[in-house]
Amino acid sequence: ILLIYKKVKEACKEKRISIAQLEQDLGFARGSIYKWDKHNPSIEKMKMVAEKLEKTIEDLLEDEGQQEGSDLK
């Protein structure tokens, strides 16, 4: 199960912007980020989203279990 869309949605909520606004700001087609729950985005788009949301690509790719384990480092 891909969690990229969920992570982007959570990051947008933290930044208080909608996914639609993020797509518009980055010049993405409307609804394109929503499709990330079923299809992997390009690395270029992931980088653009991560930079806009002030996250790393790794932040957007980690699953819940990886995040918990990374706190122990």
PDB file of C-alpha atoms in Angstrom:
ATOM      1  CA  ILE A   1       0.000   0.000   0.000  1.00  0.00           C
ATOM      2  CA  LEU A   2       1.378   3.360  -1.002  1.00  0.00           C
ATOM      3  CA  LEU A   3       1.299   5.961   1.731  1.00  0.00           C
ATOM      4  CA  ILE A   4       2.684   8.836  -0.316  1.00  0.00           C
ATOM      5  CA  TYR A   5      -0.704  10.489  -0.792  1.00  0.00           C
ATOM      6  CA  LYS A   6      -1.503  10.147   2.906  1.00  0.00           C
ATOM      7  CA  LYS A   7       1.841  11.710   3.859  1.00  0.00           C
ATOM      8  CA  VAL A   8       1.364  14.592   1.422  1.00  0.00           C
ATOM      9  CA  LYS A   9      -2.168  15.154   2.739  1.00  0.00           C
ATOM     10  CA  GLU A  10      -0.876  15.262   6.341  1.00  0.00           C
ATOM     11  CA  ALA A  11       1.927  17.670   5.387  1.00  0.00           C
ATOM     12  CA  CYS A  12      -0.558  19.928   3.589  1.00  0.00           C
ATOM     13  CA  LYS A  13      -2.728  19.964   6.690  1.00  0.00           C
ATOM     14  CA  GLU A  14       0.297  21.012   8.779  1.00  0.00           C
ATOM     15  CA  LYS A  15       0.997  23.831   6.314  1.00  0.00           C
ATOM     16  CA  ARG A  16      -2.687  24.744   6.164  1.00  0.00           C
ATOM     17  CA  ILE A  17      -2.973  24.406   2.414  1.00  0.00           C
ATOM     18  CA  SER A  18      -5.175  22.129   0.365  1.00  0.00           C
ATOM     19  CA  ILE A  19      -3.857  19.514  -1.992  1.00  0.00           C
ATOM     20  CA  ALA A  20      -5.609  21.403  -4.796  1.00  0.00           C
ATOM     21  CA  GLN A  21      -3.683  24.545  -3.839  1.00  0.00           C
ATOM     22  CA  LEU A  22      -0.414  22.599  -3.726  1.00  0.00           C
ATOM     23  CA  GLU A  23      -1.096  21.202  -7.192  1.00  0.00           C
ATOM     24  CA  GLN A  24      -1.887  24.687  -8.509  1.00  0.00           C
ATOM     25  CA  ASP A  25       1.224  26.229  -6.908  1.00  0.00           C
ATOM     26  CA  LEU A  26       3.432  23.559  -8.472  1.00  0.00           C
ATOM     27  CA  GLY A  27       1.720  23.582 -11.879  1.00  0.00           C
ATOM     28  CA  PHE A  28       0.456  19.998 -11.557  1.00  0.00           C
ATOM     29  CA  ALA A  29      -2.759  18.839 -13.193  1.00  0.00           C
ATOM     30  CA  ARG A  30      -5.734  18.952 -10.858  1.00  0.00           C
ATOM     31  CA  GLY A  31      -6.167  15.625  -9.088  1.00  0.00           C
ATOM     32  CA  SER A  32      -2.704  14.378  -9.972  1.00  0.00           C
ATOM     33  CA  ILE A  33      -1.500  14.103  -6.365  1.00  0.00           C
ATOM     34  CA  TYR A  34      -4.666  12.221  -5.421  1.00  0.00           C
ATOM     35  CA  LYS A  35      -3.614   9.502  -7.884  1.00  0.00           C
ATOM     36  CA  TRP A  36      -0.417   8.946  -5.899  1.00  0.00           C
ATOM     37  CA  ASP A  37      -2.283   6.557  -3.622  1.00  0.00           C
ATOM     38  CA  LYS A  38      -2.363   4.101  -6.547  1.00  0.00           C
ATOM     39  CA  HIS A  39       0.549   5.134  -8.784  1.00  0.00           C
ATOM     40  CA  ASN A  40       4.097   6.167  -7.941  1.00  0.00           C
ATOM     41  CA  PRO A  41       4.911   9.773  -8.836  1.00  0.00           C
ATOM     42  CA  SER A  42       8.098  10.746 -10.630  1.00  0.00           C
ATOM     43  CA  ILE A  43      11.080  11.626  -8.469  1.00  0.00           C
ATOM     44  CA  GLU A  44      10.969  15.158  -9.902  1.00  0.00           C
ATOM     45  CA  LYS A  45       7.397  15.688  -8.702  1.00  0.00           C
ATOM     46  CA  MET A  46       8.204  14.151  -5.320  1.00  0.00           C
ATOM     47  CA  LYS A  47      11.129  16.558  -4.960  1.00  0.00           C
ATOM     48  CA  MET A  48       8.973  19.567  -5.862  1.00  0.00           C
ATOM     49  CA  VAL A  49       6.282  18.575  -3.345  1.00  0.00           C
ATOM     50  CA  ALA A  50       8.823  17.842  -0.606  1.00  0.00           C
ATOM     51  CA  GLU A  51      10.512  21.220  -1.082  1.00  0.00           C
ATOM     52  CA  LYS A  52       7.191  23.096  -1.108  1.00  0.00           C
ATOM     53  CA  LEU A  53       6.066  21.327   2.080  1.00  0.00           C
ATOM     54  CA  GLU A  54       9.502  21.680   3.720  1.00  0.00           C
ATOM     55  CA  LYS A  55       9.862  17.909   4.016  1.00  0.00           C
ATOM     56  CA  THR A  56      12.385  15.435   2.710  1.00  0.00           C
ATOM     57  CA  ILE A  57      11.455  12.873   0.100  1.00  0.00           C
ATOM     58  CA  GLU A  58      12.172  10.267   2.762  1.00  0.00           C
ATOM     59  CA  ASP A  59       9.541  11.877   5.029  1.00  0.00           C
ATOM     60  CA  LEU A  60       6.964  11.326   2.298  1.00  0.00           C
ATOM     61  CA  LEU A  61       8.054   7.751   1.593  1.00  0.00           C
ATOM     62  CA  GLU A  62       8.385   6.337   5.105  1.00  0.00           C
ATOM     63  CA  ASP A  63       5.642   4.122   6.403  1.00  0.00           C
ATOM     64  CA  GLU A  64       4.396   4.297   9.966  1.00  0.00           C
ATOM     65  CA  GLY A  65       6.700   1.529  11.191  1.00  0.00           C
ATOM     66  CA  GLN A  66       9.795   3.169   9.714  1.00  0.00           C
ATOM     67  CA  GLN A  67       8.998   6.462  11.408  1.00  0.00           C
ATOM     68  CA  GLU A  68       8.725   4.862  14.832  1.00  0.00           C
ATOM     69  CA  GLY A  69      12.010   3.031  14.369  1.00  0.00           C
ATOM     70  CA  SER A  70      13.813   6.154  13.184  1.00  0.00           C
ATOM     71  CA  ASP A  71      13.002   7.887  16.478  1.00  0.00           C
ATOM     72  CA  LEU A  72      15.263   5.415  18.268  1.00  0.00           C
ATOM     73  CA  LYS A  73      18.381   6.533  16.425  1.00  0.00           C
TER      74      LYS A  73
END
